[in-house]
Amino acid sequence: MRLQGLRDALDLTPEEVAHEVGVPVEQYKAMESGEIDLSVSTLQKIAVHFKVSLDELMFGEEPRMNTYFLTRRGTGISVERTKAYKYESLASGFRNRKGDPFIVTVEPKPEGTPIYYNAHTGQEFNIVIQGRMQLNINGKELILNPGDSLYFDSSLPHGMKALDGQTVRFLAIIMQ
């Protein structure tokens, strides 16, 4: 609904938005209608291109703070991208951020489920808080345990999955 609202406010067609963010028109229409999931990286591309806050697209709220923004444990604004991925924003109220920090919770999937890959401009930092995860970056498979961290070029195709049949929680900071 927020994507359609943004598009309507900017008086753009679905074709124009799809072209600007580099996705096929049918895929964009399916994302806008909620038929298919869309990644945070795609939302970030839309937010950057159309100069709106990622928070407005993800959570429907505009940041208001510019000195500091405190998020108490478990109180960050959350969005469940799919049943397997939950994002909790840790800086949703801070305006003009240079990065977007999230606590990401990923539920395990059945063995053999393919990893979903995405890529976006900028860089990303991940540190595992709980559980173990497999993170694939540009064809390289890495296993991260609690306390392990990784900083990488997020324009490279990357994807992850929870291991050992257990939920994984990690801090992800996405920077432009």
mmCIF file of N, CA and C in Angstrom, residues 2-142:
data_model
loop_
_atom_site.group_PDB
_atom_site.id
_atom_site.type_symbol
_atom_site.label_atom_id
_atom_site.label_comp_id
_atom_site.label_asym_id
_atom_site.label_seq_id
_atom_site.Cartn_x
_atom_site.Cartn_y
_atom_site.Cartn_z
ATOM 1 N N ARG A 2 1.992 1.218 0.744
ATOM 2 C CA ARG A 2 2.867 2.387 0.806
ATOM 3 C C ARG A 2 3.545 2.640 -0.536
ATOM 4 N N LEU A 3 3.911 1.558 -1.232
ATOM 5 C CA LEU A 3 4.522 1.731 -2.553
ATOM 6 C C LEU A 3 3.544 2.382 -3.518
ATOM 7 N N GLN A 4 2.322 1.909 -3.500
ATOM 8 C CA GLN A 4 1.321 2.488 -4.386
ATOM 9 C C GLN A 4 1.053 3.942 -4.006
ATOM 10 N N GLY A 5 1.006 4.229 -2.704
ATOM 11 C CA GLY A 5 0.798 5.600 -2.243
ATOM 12 C C GLY A 5 1.923 6.516 -2.688
ATOM 13 N N LEU A 6 3.166 6.047 -2.590
ATOM 14 C CA LEU A 6 4.313 6.843 -3.040
ATOM 15 C C LEU A 6 4.216 7.089 -4.537
ATOM 16 N N ARG A 7 3.926 6.032 -5.280
ATOM 17 C CA ARG A 7 3.836 6.158 -6.736
ATOM 18 C C ARG A 7 2.734 7.138 -7.124
ATOM 19 N N ASP A 8 1.577 7.022 -6.460
ATOM 20 C CA ASP A 8 0.463 7.933 -6.738
ATOM 21 C C ASP A 8 0.831 9.374 -6.383
ATOM 22 N N ALA A 9 1.496 9.555 -5.240
ATOM 23 C CA ALA A 9 1.879 10.913 -4.813
ATOM 24 C C ALA A 9 2.850 11.550 -5.797
ATOM 25 N N LEU A 10 3.697 10.739 -6.405
ATOM 26 C CA LEU A 10 4.677 11.253 -7.368
ATOM 27 C C LEU A 10 4.136 11.250 -8.796
ATOM 28 N N ASP A 11 2.877 10.806 -8.950
ATOM 29 C CA ASP A 11 2.212 10.753 -10.248
ATOM 30 C C ASP A 11 3.038 9.959 -11.267
ATOM 31 N N LEU A 12 3.439 8.737 -10.843
ATOM 32 C CA LEU A 12 4.230 7.859 -11.700
ATOM 33 C C LEU A 12 3.438 6.604 -12.037
ATOM 34 N N THR A 13 3.771 5.998 -13.152
ATOM 35 C CA THR A 13 3.164 4.724 -13.524
ATOM 36 C C THR A 13 4.002 3.593 -12.937
ATOM 37 N N PRO A 14 3.418 2.401 -12.814
ATOM 38 C CA PRO A 14 4.224 1.260 -12.362
ATOM 39 C C PRO A 14 5.432 1.018 -13.270
ATOM 40 N N GLU A 15 5.267 1.258 -14.552
ATOM 41 C CA GLU A 15 6.367 1.071 -15.497
ATOM 42 C C GLU A 15 7.527 2.011 -15.202
ATOM 43 N N GLU A 16 7.213 3.267 -14.859
ATOM 44 C CA GLU A 16 8.270 4.234 -14.548
ATOM 45 C C GLU A 16 9.037 3.842 -13.290
ATOM 46 N N VAL A 17 8.323 3.419 -12.248
ATOM 47 C CA VAL A 17 8.993 3.031 -11.003
ATOM 48 C C VAL A 17 9.832 1.780 -11.233
ATOM 49 N N ALA A 18 9.281 0.801 -11.923
ATOM 50 C CA ALA A 18 10.017 -0.435 -12.207
ATOM 51 C C ALA A 18 11.308 -0.126 -12.954
ATOM 52 N N HIS A 19 11.221 0.741 -13.952
ATOM 53 C CA HIS A 19 12.410 1.116 -14.725
ATOM 54 C C HIS A 19 13.452 1.786 -13.829
ATOM 55 N N GLU A 20 13.015 2.717 -12.976
ATOM 56 C CA GLU A 20 13.940 3.466 -12.129
ATOM 57 C C GLU A 20 14.666 2.595 -11.106
ATOM 58 N N VAL A 21 14.006 1.541 -10.612
ATOM 59 C CA VAL A 21 14.644 0.682 -9.614
ATOM 60 C C VAL A 21 15.207 -0.607 -10.213
ATOM 61 N N GLY A 22 15.056 -0.773 -11.524
ATOM 62 C CA GLY A 22 15.699 -1.892 -12.207
ATOM 63 C C GLY A 22 15.068 -3.251 -12.003
ATOM 64 N N VAL A 23 13.738 -3.289 -11.953
ATOM 65 C CA VAL A 23 13.046 -4.580 -11.862
ATOM 66 C C VAL A 23 12.034 -4.669 -12.997
ATOM 67 N N PRO A 24 11.705 -5.870 -13.439
ATOM 68 C CA PRO A 24 10.684 -6.013 -14.486
ATOM 69 C C PRO A 24 9.340 -5.452 -14.004
ATOM 70 N N VAL A 25 8.565 -4.916 -14.925
ATOM 71 C CA VAL A 25 7.289 -4.276 -14.588
ATOM 72 C C VAL A 25 6.353 -5.238 -13.869
ATOM 73 N N GLU A 26 6.232 -6.454 -14.378
ATOM 74 C CA GLU A 26 5.333 -7.427 -13.746
ATOM 75 C C GLU A 26 5.773 -7.741 -12.325
ATOM 76 N N GLN A 27 7.089 -7.818 -12.111
ATOM 77 C CA GLN A 27 7.600 -8.066 -10.761
ATOM 78 C C GLN A 27 7.263 -6.890 -9.847
ATOM 79 N N TYR A 28 7.441 -5.669 -10.344
ATOM 80 C CA TYR A 28 7.108 -4.501 -9.524
ATOM 81 C C TYR A 28 5.623 -4.495 -9.166
ATOM 82 N N LYS A 29 4.773 -4.761 -10.152
ATOM 83 C CA LYS A 29 3.324 -4.777 -9.892
ATOM 84 C C LYS A 29 2.975 -5.825 -8.838
ATOM 85 N N ALA A 30 3.630 -6.987 -8.909
ATOM 86 C CA ALA A 30 3.375 -8.045 -7.932
ATOM 87 C C ALA A 30 3.872 -7.634 -6.543
ATOM 88 N N MET A 31 4.986 -6.905 -6.488
ATOM 89 C CA MET A 31 5.481 -6.406 -5.198
ATOM 90 C C MET A 31 4.511 -5.378 -4.625
ATOM 91 N N GLU A 32 4.074 -4.465 -5.475
ATOM 92 C CA GLU A 32 3.174 -3.404 -5.017
ATOM 93 C C GLU A 32 1.851 -3.974 -4.518
ATOM 94 N N SER A 33 1.376 -5.029 -5.157
ATOM 95 C CA SER A 33 0.092 -5.620 -4.756
ATOM 96 C C SER A 33 0.233 -6.589 -3.583
ATOM 97 N N GLY A 34 1.476 -6.901 -3.208
ATOM 98 C CA GLY A 34 1.693 -7.818 -2.096
ATOM 99 C C GLY A 34 1.682 -9.279 -2.501
ATOM 100 N N GLU A 35 1.632 -9.553 -3.801
ATOM 101 C CA GLU A 35 1.615 -10.936 -4.270
ATOM 102 C C GLU A 35 2.956 -11.626 -4.050
ATOM 103 N N ILE A 36 4.048 -10.874 -4.175
ATOM 104 C CA ILE A 36 5.372 -11.446 -3.918
ATOM 105 C C ILE A 36 6.089 -10.569 -2.902
ATOM 106 N N ASP A 37 7.025 -11.192 -2.232
ATOM 107 C CA ASP A 37 7.819 -10.516 -1.217
ATOM 108 C C ASP A 37 8.803 -9.569 -1.884
ATOM 109 N N LEU A 38 9.133 -8.510 -1.176
ATOM 110 C CA LEU A 38 10.180 -7.651 -1.687
ATOM 111 C C LEU A 38 11.205 -7.439 -0.618
ATOM 112 N N SER A 39 12.449 -7.388 -1.028
ATOM 113 C CA SER A 39 13.552 -7.324 -0.086
ATOM 114 C C SER A 39 13.744 -5.912 0.433
ATOM 115 N N VAL A 40 14.431 -5.835 1.564
ATOM 116 C CA VAL A 40 14.778 -4.531 2.130
ATOM 117 C C VAL A 40 15.668 -3.784 1.144
ATOM 118 N N SER A 41 16.516 -4.520 0.421
ATOM 119 C CA SER A 41 17.394 -3.851 -0.537
ATOM 120 C C SER A 41 16.588 -3.183 -1.654
ATOM 121 N N THR A 42 15.501 -3.820 -2.114
ATOM 122 C CA THR A 42 14.655 -3.194 -3.134
ATOM 123 C C THR A 42 13.958 -1.969 -2.557
ATOM 124 N N LEU A 43 13.453 -2.093 -1.335
ATOM 125 C CA LEU A 43 12.838 -0.927 -0.686
ATOM 126 C C LEU A 43 13.841 0.206 -0.538
ATOM 127 N N GLN A 44 15.077 -0.153 -0.199
ATOM 128 C CA GLN A 44 16.107 0.872 -0.041
ATOM 129 C C GLN A 44 16.397 1.572 -1.370
ATOM 130 N N LYS A 45 16.440 0.807 -2.459
ATOM 131 C CA LYS A 45 16.643 1.410 -3.783
ATOM 132 C C LYS A 45 15.527 2.413 -4.087
ATOM 133 N N ILE A 46 14.296 2.020 -3.794
ATOM 134 C CA ILE A 46 13.152 2.903 -4.046
ATOM 135 C C ILE A 46 13.254 4.147 -3.169
ATOM 136 N N ALA A 47 13.574 3.955 -1.892
ATOM 137 C CA ALA A 47 13.678 5.082 -0.953
ATOM 138 C C ALA A 47 14.759 6.059 -1.399
ATOM 139 N N VAL A 48 15.924 5.533 -1.755
ATOM 140 C CA VAL A 48 17.034 6.402 -2.176
ATOM 141 C C VAL A 48 16.676 7.140 -3.460
ATOM 142 N N HIS A 49 16.162 6.400 -4.431
ATOM 143 C CA HIS A 49 15.861 7.015 -5.721
ATOM 144 C C HIS A 49 14.803 8.117 -5.606
ATOM 145 N N PHE A 50 13.768 7.866 -4.802
ATOM 146 C CA PHE A 50 12.679 8.836 -4.714
ATOM 147 C C PHE A 50 12.780 9.754 -3.499
ATOM 148 N N LYS A 51 13.949 9.677 -2.816
ATOM 149 C CA LYS A 51 14.264 10.594 -1.715
ATOM 150 C C LYS A 51 13.207 10.579 -0.608
ATOM 151 N N VAL A 52 12.858 9.368 -0.193
ATOM 152 C CA VAL A 52 11.975 9.192 0.960
ATOM 153 C C VAL A 52 12.719 8.309 1.951
ATOM 154 N N SER A 53 12.283 8.332 3.167
ATOM 155 C CA SER A 53 12.903 7.520 4.209
ATOM 156 C C SER A 53 12.543 6.051 4.039
ATOM 157 N N LEU A 54 13.521 5.177 4.256
ATOM 158 C CA LEU A 54 13.260 3.749 4.243
ATOM 159 C C LEU A 54 12.196 3.416 5.288
ATOM 160 N N ASP A 55 12.211 4.120 6.421
ATOM 161 C CA ASP A 55 11.222 3.890 7.479
ATOM 162 C C ASP A 55 9.804 4.156 6.994
ATOM 163 N N GLU A 56 9.648 5.190 6.178
ATOM 164 C CA GLU A 56 8.310 5.495 5.668
ATOM 165 C C GLU A 56 7.773 4.346 4.829
ATOM 166 N N LEU A 57 8.647 3.743 4.011
ATOM 167 C CA LEU A 57 8.208 2.632 3.177
ATOM 168 C C LEU A 57 7.991 1.356 3.990
ATOM 169 N N MET A 58 8.890 1.087 4.946
ATOM 170 C CA MET A 58 8.772 -0.158 5.709
ATOM 171 C C MET A 58 7.728 -0.084 6.812
ATOM 172 N N PHE A 59 7.693 1.038 7.521
ATOM 173 C CA PHE A 59 6.888 1.107 8.737
ATOM 174 C C PHE A 59 5.782 2.151 8.701
ATOM 175 N N GLY A 60 5.778 3.006 7.685
ATOM 176 C CA GLY A 60 4.740 4.029 7.586
ATOM 177 C C GLY A 60 4.947 5.201 8.519
ATOM 178 N N GLU A 61 6.167 5.354 9.040
ATOM 179 C CA GLU A 61 6.453 6.463 9.950
ATOM 180 C C GLU A 61 7.663 7.237 9.463
ATOM 181 N N GLU A 62 7.613 8.529 9.625
ATOM 182 C CA GLU A 62 8.726 9.381 9.232
ATOM 183 C C GLU A 62 9.587 9.678 10.454
ATOM 184 N N PRO A 63 10.921 9.544 10.329
ATOM 185 C CA PRO A 63 11.803 9.858 11.442
ATOM 186 C C PRO A 63 11.689 11.329 11.845
ATOM 187 N N ARG A 64 11.835 11.601 13.157
ATOM 188 C CA ARG A 64 11.696 12.967 13.635
ATOM 189 C C ARG A 64 12.914 13.470 14.411
ATOM 190 N N MET A 65 13.741 12.576 14.916
ATOM 191 C CA MET A 65 14.853 12.967 15.779
ATOM 192 C C MET A 65 16.108 13.239 14.958
ATOM 193 N N ASN A 66 16.926 14.209 15.420
ATOM 194 C CA ASN A 66 18.173 14.456 14.716
ATOM 195 C C ASN A 66 19.372 14.558 15.649
ATOM 196 N N THR A 67 19.173 14.438 16.959
ATOM 197 C CA THR A 67 20.286 14.437 17.903
ATOM 198 C C THR A 67 20.614 13.008 18.308
ATOM 199 N N TYR A 68 19.619 12.251 18.730
ATOM 200 C CA TYR A 68 19.784 10.836 19.039
ATOM 201 C C TYR A 68 18.416 10.173 19.013
ATOM 202 N N PHE A 69 18.440 8.847 18.952
ATOM 203 C CA PHE A 69 17.193 8.081 19.011
ATOM 204 C C PHE A 69 17.481 6.807 19.780
ATOM 205 N N LEU A 70 16.818 6.605 20.894
ATOM 206 C CA LEU A 70 17.015 5.456 21.766
ATOM 207 C C LEU A 70 15.964 4.392 21.467
ATOM 208 N N THR A 71 16.414 3.165 21.272
ATOM 209 C CA THR A 71 15.505 2.034 21.086
ATOM 210 C C THR A 71 15.782 1.038 22.207
ATOM 211 N N ARG A 72 14.819 0.852 23.077
ATOM 212 C CA ARG A 72 14.954 -0.128 24.153
ATOM 213 C C ARG A 72 14.764 -1.532 23.590
ATOM 214 N N ARG A 73 15.386 -2.507 24.244
ATOM 215 C CA ARG A 73 15.326 -3.898 23.798
ATOM 216 C C ARG A 73 13.888 -4.323 23.518
ATOM 217 N N GLY A 74 13.695 -4.867 22.317
ATOM 218 C CA GLY A 74 12.398 -5.403 21.937
ATOM 219 C C GLY A 74 11.354 -4.372 21.548
ATOM 220 N N THR A 75 11.735 -3.080 21.479
ATOM 221 C CA THR A 75 10.740 -2.052 21.178
ATOM 222 C C THR A 75 10.911 -1.428 19.795
ATOM 223 N N GLY A 76 11.869 -1.897 19.012
ATOM 224 C CA GLY A 76 12.040 -1.351 17.671
ATOM 225 C C GLY A 76 10.833 -1.670 16.812
ATOM 226 N N ILE A 77 10.542 -0.789 15.883
ATOM 227 C CA ILE A 77 9.426 -1.023 14.965
ATOM 228 C C ILE A 77 9.780 -2.234 14.113
ATOM 229 N N SER A 78 8.859 -3.176 14.032
ATOM 230 C CA SER A 78 9.133 -4.434 13.331
ATOM 231 C C SER A 78 8.291 -4.574 12.080
ATOM 232 N N VAL A 79 8.861 -5.277 11.141
ATOM 233 C CA VAL A 79 8.128 -5.672 9.950
ATOM 234 C C VAL A 79 8.560 -7.085 9.630
ATOM 235 N N GLU A 80 7.589 -7.915 9.301
ATOM 236 C CA GLU A 80 7.873 -9.279 8.910
ATOM 237 C C GLU A 80 7.799 -9.320 7.399
ATOM 238 N N ARG A 81 8.967 -9.424 6.754
ATOM 239 C CA ARG A 81 9.012 -9.425 5.298
ATOM 240 C C ARG A 81 8.380 -10.683 4.743
ATOM 241 N N THR A 82 8.671 -11.799 5.348
ATOM 242 C CA THR A 82 8.012 -13.063 5.046
ATOM 243 C C THR A 82 7.859 -13.759 6.390
ATOM 244 N N LYS A 83 7.263 -14.916 6.397
ATOM 245 C CA LYS A 83 7.143 -15.639 7.661
ATOM 246 C C LYS A 83 8.520 -16.028 8.197
ATOM 247 N N ALA A 84 9.531 -16.073 7.336
ATOM 248 C CA ALA A 84 10.858 -16.501 7.759
ATOM 249 C C ALA A 84 11.771 -15.345 8.168
ATOM 250 N N TYR A 85 11.460 -14.106 7.779
ATOM 251 C CA TYR A 85 12.329 -12.967 8.071
ATOM 252 C C TYR A 85 11.568 -11.883 8.816
ATOM 253 N N LYS A 86 12.121 -11.440 9.937
ATOM 254 C CA LYS A 86 11.539 -10.334 10.688
ATOM 255 C C LYS A 86 12.630 -9.287 10.896
ATOM 256 N N TYR A 87 12.336 -8.045 10.563
ATOM 257 C CA TYR A 87 13.266 -6.934 10.722
ATOM 258 C C TYR A 87 12.771 -6.015 11.829
ATOM 259 N N GLU A 88 13.642 -5.710 12.789
ATOM 260 C CA GLU A 88 13.329 -4.754 13.844
ATOM 261 C C GLU A 88 14.266 -3.562 13.672
ATOM 262 N N SER A 89 13.708 -2.417 13.322
ATOM 263 C CA SER A 89 14.515 -1.222 13.105
ATOM 264 C C SER A 89 15.017 -0.684 14.436
ATOM 265 N N LEU A 90 16.297 -0.328 14.482
ATOM 266 C CA LEU A 90 16.892 0.189 15.708
ATOM 267 C C LEU A 90 17.102 1.698 15.663
ATOM 268 N N ALA A 91 16.791 2.324 14.547
ATOM 269 C CA ALA A 91 17.010 3.772 14.437
ATOM 270 C C ALA A 91 15.894 4.440 13.648
ATOM 271 N N SER A 92 14.700 3.888 13.712
ATOM 272 C CA SER A 92 13.607 4.361 12.866
ATOM 273 C C SER A 92 13.238 5.815 13.101
ATOM 274 N N GLY A 93 13.494 6.342 14.266
ATOM 275 C CA GLY A 93 13.109 7.719 14.551
ATOM 276 C C GLY A 93 14.171 8.751 14.260
ATOM 277 N N PHE A 94 15.345 8.330 13.789
ATOM 278 C CA PHE A 94 16.447 9.268 13.544
ATOM 279 C C PHE A 94 16.469 9.699 12.088
ATOM 280 N N ARG A 95 16.422 11.001 11.871
ATOM 281 C CA ARG A 95 16.399 11.540 10.508
ATOM 282 C C ARG A 95 17.783 11.551 9.874
ATOM 283 N N ASN A 96 17.808 11.455 8.566
ATOM 284 C CA ASN A 96 19.026 11.594 7.766
ATOM 285 C C ASN A 96 20.140 10.643 8.186
ATOM 286 N N ARG A 97 19.771 9.398 8.474
ATOM 287 C CA ARG A 97 20.762 8.388 8.860
ATOM 288 C C ARG A 97 21.716 8.095 7.719
ATOM 289 N N LYS A 98 22.919 7.700 8.060
ATOM 290 C CA LYS A 98 23.907 7.242 7.078
ATOM 291 C C LYS A 98 23.829 5.726 6.900
ATOM 292 N N GLY A 99 23.175 5.054 7.853
ATOM 293 C CA GLY A 99 23.011 3.607 7.795
ATOM 294 C C GLY A 99 21.683 3.213 8.405
ATOM 295 N N ASP A 100 21.241 2.004 8.115
ATOM 296 C CA ASP A 100 19.989 1.477 8.645
ATOM 297 C C ASP A 100 20.282 0.215 9.440
ATOM 298 N N PRO A 101 20.278 0.310 10.787
ATOM 299 C CA PRO A 101 20.529 -0.875 11.611
ATOM 300 C C PRO A 101 19.235 -1.630 11.926
ATOM 301 N N PHE A 102 19.307 -2.955 11.815
ATOM 302 C CA PHE A 102 18.167 -3.821 12.088
ATOM 303 C C PHE A 102 18.621 -5.016 12.910
ATOM 304 N N ILE A 103 17.744 -5.506 13.779
ATOM 305 C CA ILE A 103 17.900 -6.856 14.316
ATOM 306 C C ILE A 103 17.058 -7.722 13.385
ATOM 307 N N VAL A 104 17.695 -8.691 12.758
ATOM 308 C CA VAL A 104 17.013 -9.568 11.817
ATOM 309 C C VAL A 104 16.865 -10.940 12.472
ATOM 310 N N THR A 105 15.649 -11.450 12.455
ATOM 311 C CA THR A 105 15.365 -12.788 12.972
ATOM 312 C C THR A 105 14.962 -13.656 11.796
ATOM 313 N N VAL A 106 15.660 -14.779 11.649
ATOM 314 C CA VAL A 106 15.401 -15.676 10.531
ATOM 315 C C VAL A 106 15.069 -17.054 11.088
ATOM 316 N N GLU A 107 13.921 -17.546 10.689
ATOM 317 C CA GLU A 107 13.497 -18.885 11.104
ATOM 318 C C GLU A 107 14.104 -19.901 10.148
ATOM 319 N N PRO A 108 14.389 -21.094 10.641
ATOM 320 C CA PRO A 108 14.942 -22.126 9.757
ATOM 321 C C PRO A 108 13.925 -22.570 8.717
ATOM 322 N N LYS A 109 14.429 -22.981 7.579
ATOM 323 C CA LYS A 109 13.591 -23.485 6.492
ATOM 324 C C LYS A 109 13.899 -24.963 6.287
ATOM 325 N N PRO A 110 12.996 -25.680 5.647
ATOM 326 C CA PRO A 110 13.262 -27.103 5.382
ATOM 327 C C PRO A 110 14.534 -27.288 4.554
ATOM 328 N N GLU A 111 15.241 -28.389 4.818
ATOM 329 C CA GLU A 111 16.449 -28.704 4.045
ATOM 330 C C GLU A 111 16.133 -28.676 2.555
ATOM 331 N N GLY A 112 17.073 -28.175 1.785
ATOM 332 C CA GLY A 112 16.902 -28.131 0.343
ATOM 333 C C GLY A 112 16.222 -26.865 -0.163
ATOM 334 N N THR A 113 15.708 -26.023 0.763
ATOM 335 C CA THR A 113 15.096 -24.769 0.340
ATOM 336 C C THR A 113 16.196 -23.873 -0.215
ATOM 337 N N PRO A 114 16.033 -23.361 -1.429
ATOM 338 C CA PRO A 114 17.094 -22.524 -1.994
ATOM 339 C C PRO A 114 17.231 -21.203 -1.240
ATOM 340 N N ILE A 115 18.426 -20.663 -1.266
ATOM 341 C CA ILE A 115 18.710 -19.373 -0.639
ATOM 342 C C ILE A 115 18.270 -18.275 -1.596
ATOM 343 N N TYR A 116 17.570 -17.281 -1.067
ATOM 344 C CA TYR A 116 17.156 -16.118 -1.851
ATOM 345 C C TYR A 116 18.316 -15.123 -1.850
ATOM 346 N N TYR A 117 18.729 -14.684 -3.032
ATOM 347 C CA TYR A 117 19.833 -13.734 -3.156
ATOM 348 C C TYR A 117 19.303 -12.353 -3.497
ATOM 349 N N ASN A 118 19.991 -11.344 -2.980
ATOM 350 C CA ASN A 118 19.707 -9.976 -3.393
ATOM 351 C C ASN A 118 21.010 -9.210 -3.430
ATOM 352 N N ALA A 119 20.959 -8.025 -3.965
ATOM 353 C CA ALA A 119 22.118 -7.143 -4.044
ATOM 354 C C ALA A 119 21.593 -5.717 -4.015
ATOM 355 N N HIS A 120 22.349 -4.835 -3.414
ATOM 356 C CA HIS A 120 21.960 -3.425 -3.340
ATOM 357 C C HIS A 120 23.211 -2.584 -3.224
ATOM 358 N N THR A 121 23.091 -1.325 -3.548
ATOM 359 C CA THR A 121 24.249 -0.446 -3.480
ATOM 360 C C THR A 121 24.722 -0.316 -2.039
ATOM 361 N N GLY A 122 25.970 0.021 -1.886
ATOM 362 C CA GLY A 122 26.510 0.303 -0.563
ATOM 363 C C GLY A 122 27.249 -0.869 0.052
ATOM 364 N N GLN A 123 27.244 -0.863 1.373
ATOM 365 C CA GLN A 123 27.945 -1.868 2.150
ATOM 366 C C GLN A 123 27.033 -2.360 3.262
ATOM 367 N N GLU A 124 27.393 -3.517 3.822
ATOM 368 C CA GLU A 124 26.576 -4.087 4.880
ATOM 369 C C GLU A 124 27.477 -4.703 5.938
ATOM 370 N N PHE A 125 27.041 -4.605 7.183
ATOM 371 C CA PHE A 125 27.731 -5.217 8.317
ATOM 372 C C PHE A 125 26.747 -6.127 9.034
ATOM 373 N N ASN A 126 27.148 -7.365 9.294
ATOM 374 C CA ASN A 126 26.321 -8.320 10.033
ATOM 375 C C ASN A 126 27.136 -8.894 11.190
ATOM 376 N N ILE A 127 26.493 -9.031 12.363
ATOM 377 C CA ILE A 127 27.105 -9.731 13.489
ATOM 378 C C ILE A 127 26.043 -10.643 14.088
ATOM 379 N N VAL A 128 26.397 -11.917 14.245
ATOM 380 C CA VAL A 128 25.452 -12.914 14.750
ATOM 381 C C VAL A 128 25.322 -12.765 16.265
ATOM 382 N N ILE A 129 24.077 -12.707 16.715
ATOM 383 C CA ILE A 129 23.766 -12.593 18.139
ATOM 384 C C ILE A 129 23.391 -13.956 18.707
ATOM 385 N N GLN A 130 22.600 -14.708 17.941
ATOM 386 C CA GLN A 130 22.082 -15.998 18.405
ATOM 387 C C GLN A 130 21.968 -16.940 17.226
ATOM 388 N N GLY A 131 22.342 -18.188 17.420
ATOM 389 C CA GLY A 131 22.229 -19.186 16.368
ATOM 390 C C GLY A 131 23.426 -19.148 15.426
ATOM 391 N N ARG A 132 23.319 -19.946 14.387
ATOM 392 C CA ARG A 132 24.365 -20.001 13.362
ATOM 393 C C ARG A 132 23.717 -19.764 12.012
ATOM 394 N N MET A 133 24.457 -19.109 11.121
ATOM 395 C CA MET A 133 23.900 -18.879 9.794
ATOM 396 C C MET A 133 24.939 -19.127 8.719
ATOM 397 N N GLN A 134 24.423 -19.520 7.569
ATOM 398 C CA GLN A 134 25.237 -19.638 6.371
ATOM 399 C C GLN A 134 24.981 -18.377 5.568
ATOM 400 N N LEU A 135 26.046 -17.682 5.211
ATOM 401 C CA LEU A 135 25.941 -16.463 4.407
ATOM 402 C C LEU A 135 26.748 -16.697 3.142
ATOM 403 N N ASN A 136 26.094 -16.565 2.000
ATOM 404 C CA ASN A 136 26.758 -16.731 0.706
ATOM 405 C C ASN A 136 26.921 -15.350 0.084
ATOM 406 N N ILE A 137 28.156 -15.047 -0.316
ATOM 407 C CA ILE A 137 28.446 -13.764 -0.971
ATOM 408 C C ILE A 137 29.180 -14.050 -2.268
ATOM 409 N N ASN A 138 28.538 -13.706 -3.366
ATOM 410 C CA ASN A 138 29.157 -13.833 -4.682
ATOM 411 C C ASN A 138 29.755 -15.222 -4.905
ATOM 412 N N GLY A 139 29.023 -16.253 -4.476
ATOM 413 C CA GLY A 139 29.467 -17.618 -4.677
ATOM 414 C C GLY A 139 30.311 -18.200 -3.554
ATOM 415 N N LYS A 140 30.733 -17.395 -2.597
ATOM 416 C CA LYS A 140 31.536 -17.873 -1.460
ATOM 417 C C LYS A 140 30.617 -18.171 -0.287
ATOM 418 N N GLU A 141 30.709 -19.384 0.276
ATOM 419 C CA GLU A 141 29.873 -19.795 1.408
ATOM 420 C C GLU A 141 30.643 -19.610 2.710
ATOM 421 N N LEU A 142 30.038 -18.862 3.640
ATOM 422 C CA LEU A 142 30.655 -18.606 4.945
ATOM 423 C C LEU A 142 29.698 -19.056 6.047
#
